[in-house]
XYZ file of C-alpha atoms in Angstrom:
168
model
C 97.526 119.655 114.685
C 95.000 117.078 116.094
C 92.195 116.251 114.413
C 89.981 114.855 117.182
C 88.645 112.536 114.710
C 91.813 109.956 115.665
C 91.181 110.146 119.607
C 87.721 109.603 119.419
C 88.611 106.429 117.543
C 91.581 105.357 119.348
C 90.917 102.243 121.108
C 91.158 102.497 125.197
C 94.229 100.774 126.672
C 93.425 102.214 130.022
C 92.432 98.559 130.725
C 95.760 96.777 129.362
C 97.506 94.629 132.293
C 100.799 95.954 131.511
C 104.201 93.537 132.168
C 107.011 94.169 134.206
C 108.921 95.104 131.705
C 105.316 97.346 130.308
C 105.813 99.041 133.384
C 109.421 99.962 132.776
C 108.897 101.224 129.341
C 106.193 103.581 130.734
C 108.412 104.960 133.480
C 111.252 104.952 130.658
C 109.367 107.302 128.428
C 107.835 109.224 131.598
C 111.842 109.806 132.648
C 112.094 111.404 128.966
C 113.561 108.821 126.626
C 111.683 108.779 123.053
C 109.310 105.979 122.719
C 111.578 103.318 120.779
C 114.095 104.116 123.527
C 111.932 103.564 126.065
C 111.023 100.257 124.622
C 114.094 98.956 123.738
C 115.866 100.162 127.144
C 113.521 97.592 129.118
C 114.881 94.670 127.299
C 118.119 95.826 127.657
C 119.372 93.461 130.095
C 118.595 91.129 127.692
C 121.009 92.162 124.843
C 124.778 91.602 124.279
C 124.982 95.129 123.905
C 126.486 98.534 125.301
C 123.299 100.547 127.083
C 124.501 103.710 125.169
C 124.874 102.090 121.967
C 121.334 100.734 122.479
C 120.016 103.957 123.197
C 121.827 106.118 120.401
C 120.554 103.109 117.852
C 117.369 103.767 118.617
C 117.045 107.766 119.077
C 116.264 108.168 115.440
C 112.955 106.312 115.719
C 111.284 108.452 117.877
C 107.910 110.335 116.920
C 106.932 107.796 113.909
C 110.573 107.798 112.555
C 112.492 111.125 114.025
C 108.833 112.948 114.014
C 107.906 111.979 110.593
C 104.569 109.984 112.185
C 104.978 107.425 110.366
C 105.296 103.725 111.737
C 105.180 104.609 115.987
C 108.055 104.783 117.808
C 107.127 101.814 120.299
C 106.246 99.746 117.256
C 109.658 100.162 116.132
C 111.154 99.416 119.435
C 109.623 95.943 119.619
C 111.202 95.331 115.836
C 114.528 96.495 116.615
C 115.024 94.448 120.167
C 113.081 91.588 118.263
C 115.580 92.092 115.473
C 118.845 91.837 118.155
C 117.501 88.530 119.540
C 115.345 86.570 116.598
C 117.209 88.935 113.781
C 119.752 87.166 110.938
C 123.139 87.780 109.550
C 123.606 86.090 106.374
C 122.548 87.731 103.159
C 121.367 84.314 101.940
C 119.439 83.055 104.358
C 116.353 83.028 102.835
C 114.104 80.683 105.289
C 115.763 82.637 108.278
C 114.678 86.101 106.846
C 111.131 84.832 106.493
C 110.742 83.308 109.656
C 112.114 86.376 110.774
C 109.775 89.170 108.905
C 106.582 86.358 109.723
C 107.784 87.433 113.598
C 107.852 90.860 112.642
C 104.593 91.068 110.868
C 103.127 89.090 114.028
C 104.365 91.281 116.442
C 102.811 94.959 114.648
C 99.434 92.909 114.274
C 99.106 92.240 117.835
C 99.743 95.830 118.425
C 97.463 96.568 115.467
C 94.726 94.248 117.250
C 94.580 96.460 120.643
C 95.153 99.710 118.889
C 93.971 99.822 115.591
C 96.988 100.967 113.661
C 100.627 101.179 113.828
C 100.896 104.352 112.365
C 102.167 107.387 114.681
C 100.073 109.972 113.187
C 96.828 107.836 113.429
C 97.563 106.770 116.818
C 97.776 110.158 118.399
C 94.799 111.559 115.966
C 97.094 114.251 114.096
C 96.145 115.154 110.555
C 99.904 115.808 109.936
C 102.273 113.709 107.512
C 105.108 115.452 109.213
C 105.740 117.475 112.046
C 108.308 119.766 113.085
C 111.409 117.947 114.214
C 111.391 119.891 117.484
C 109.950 117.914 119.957
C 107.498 119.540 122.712
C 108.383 119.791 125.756
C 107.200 117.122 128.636
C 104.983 118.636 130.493
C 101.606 117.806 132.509
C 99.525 119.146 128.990
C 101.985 117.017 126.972
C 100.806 113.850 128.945
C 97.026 114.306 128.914
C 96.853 114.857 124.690
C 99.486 112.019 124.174
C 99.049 108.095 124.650
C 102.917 107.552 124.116
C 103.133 106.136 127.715
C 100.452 103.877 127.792
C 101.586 102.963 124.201
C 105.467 101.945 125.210
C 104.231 100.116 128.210
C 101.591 97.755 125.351
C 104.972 97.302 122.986
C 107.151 96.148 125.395
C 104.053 94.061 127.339
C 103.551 92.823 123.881
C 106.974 92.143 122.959
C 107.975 90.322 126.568
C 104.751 87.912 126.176
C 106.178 87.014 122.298
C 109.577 86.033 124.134
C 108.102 84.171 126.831
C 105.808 82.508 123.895
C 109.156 81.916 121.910
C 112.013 81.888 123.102
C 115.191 82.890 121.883
C-alpha cells in the first residue's frame, strides 16, 4: 500500500540528464527486466561475463531484495557491476576491501544525494516492510505510480560517471 506521504517527498528526477548507458537501463527495465537487471545489463559489455549468468545473478535483487523493499533494486545493481570490476578476491586483503566498501558507500550516497534514500520502500512511498513476492504486472498504471524507470536510468548514469571518474 502507498502511503502518499513518500511521493510527496520523493525528490524529482524528471530533470536528471541521464547517460547513455541511463538511457539503456530505462529501456532495460521498460522491456521488463527487474531493476538490478536492468542496471547491471547496461554495463554488460563491460564484464568478462556470460549475459545470462549476469542476468540470473542479479534476478534475486529485484523489488528491494526479491520484493522485500529493502535496499532498491538499482542501488544494488550499481554494487554488484561495481563489485565485478573494482570488487576483491582474497580473504585477506584488508586495504583492498576498504577501498572497495569506501567505493561502495560513495556510490549509494550519490544516489542518496538526488533521491533521498536508498531504501525501496521509501523510494516508492509504500508503508510496507514486505510485499507479496508476486510482482504486478507492467502496465500503463504500473508506470505512472512507480519511479523504477527513472530510478535505473540515475544508477546506471551514476554508476557510468564513477567509472569514467575512476577507472578500472
Amino acid at each position: 500500500m502507498e502511503t502518499g506521504a513518500g511521493s510527496e517527498n520523493r525528490i524529482s528526477i524528471s530533470d536528471t540528464e541521464f547517460s547513455p548507458r541511463g538511457k539503456a537501463a530505462m529501456e532495460n527495465f521498460l522491456s521488463g527486466y527487474n531493476c538490478t537487471q536492468a542496471v547491471a545489463l547496461a554495463f554488460s559489455d563491460l564484464l568478462d561475463m556470460d549475459q545470462s549468468m549476469l542476468l540470473r545473478m542479479s534476478s534475486s535483487f529485484g523489488g528491494g531484495m526479491g520484493r522485500l523493499r529493502e535496499v532498491c533494486g538499482t542501488v544494488s545493481g550499481m554494487f554488484l557491476v561495481a563489485g565485478i570490476l573494482y570488487g576483491y578476491e582474497d580473504p585477506k586483503a584488508f586495504e583492498e576491501k576498504a577501498e572497495h566498501y569506501g567505493r561502495i558507500q560513495e556510490l549509494a550516497a550519490r544516489f542518496r544525494e538526488q533521491q533521498g534514500s536508498i531504501v525501496c520502500r521509501e523510494l516508492l512511498g509504500l508503508s510496507v516492510k514486505r510485499d507479496d513476492p508476486v510482482p504486478e504486472q507492467r502496465t500503463a498504471e504500473y508506470y505512472q505510480k512507480r519511479p523504477c524507470p527513472q530510478l535505473a536510468g540515475l544508477a546506471a548514469t551514476i554508476l557510468e560517471r564513477f567509472i569514467a571518474e575512476n577507472p578500472y
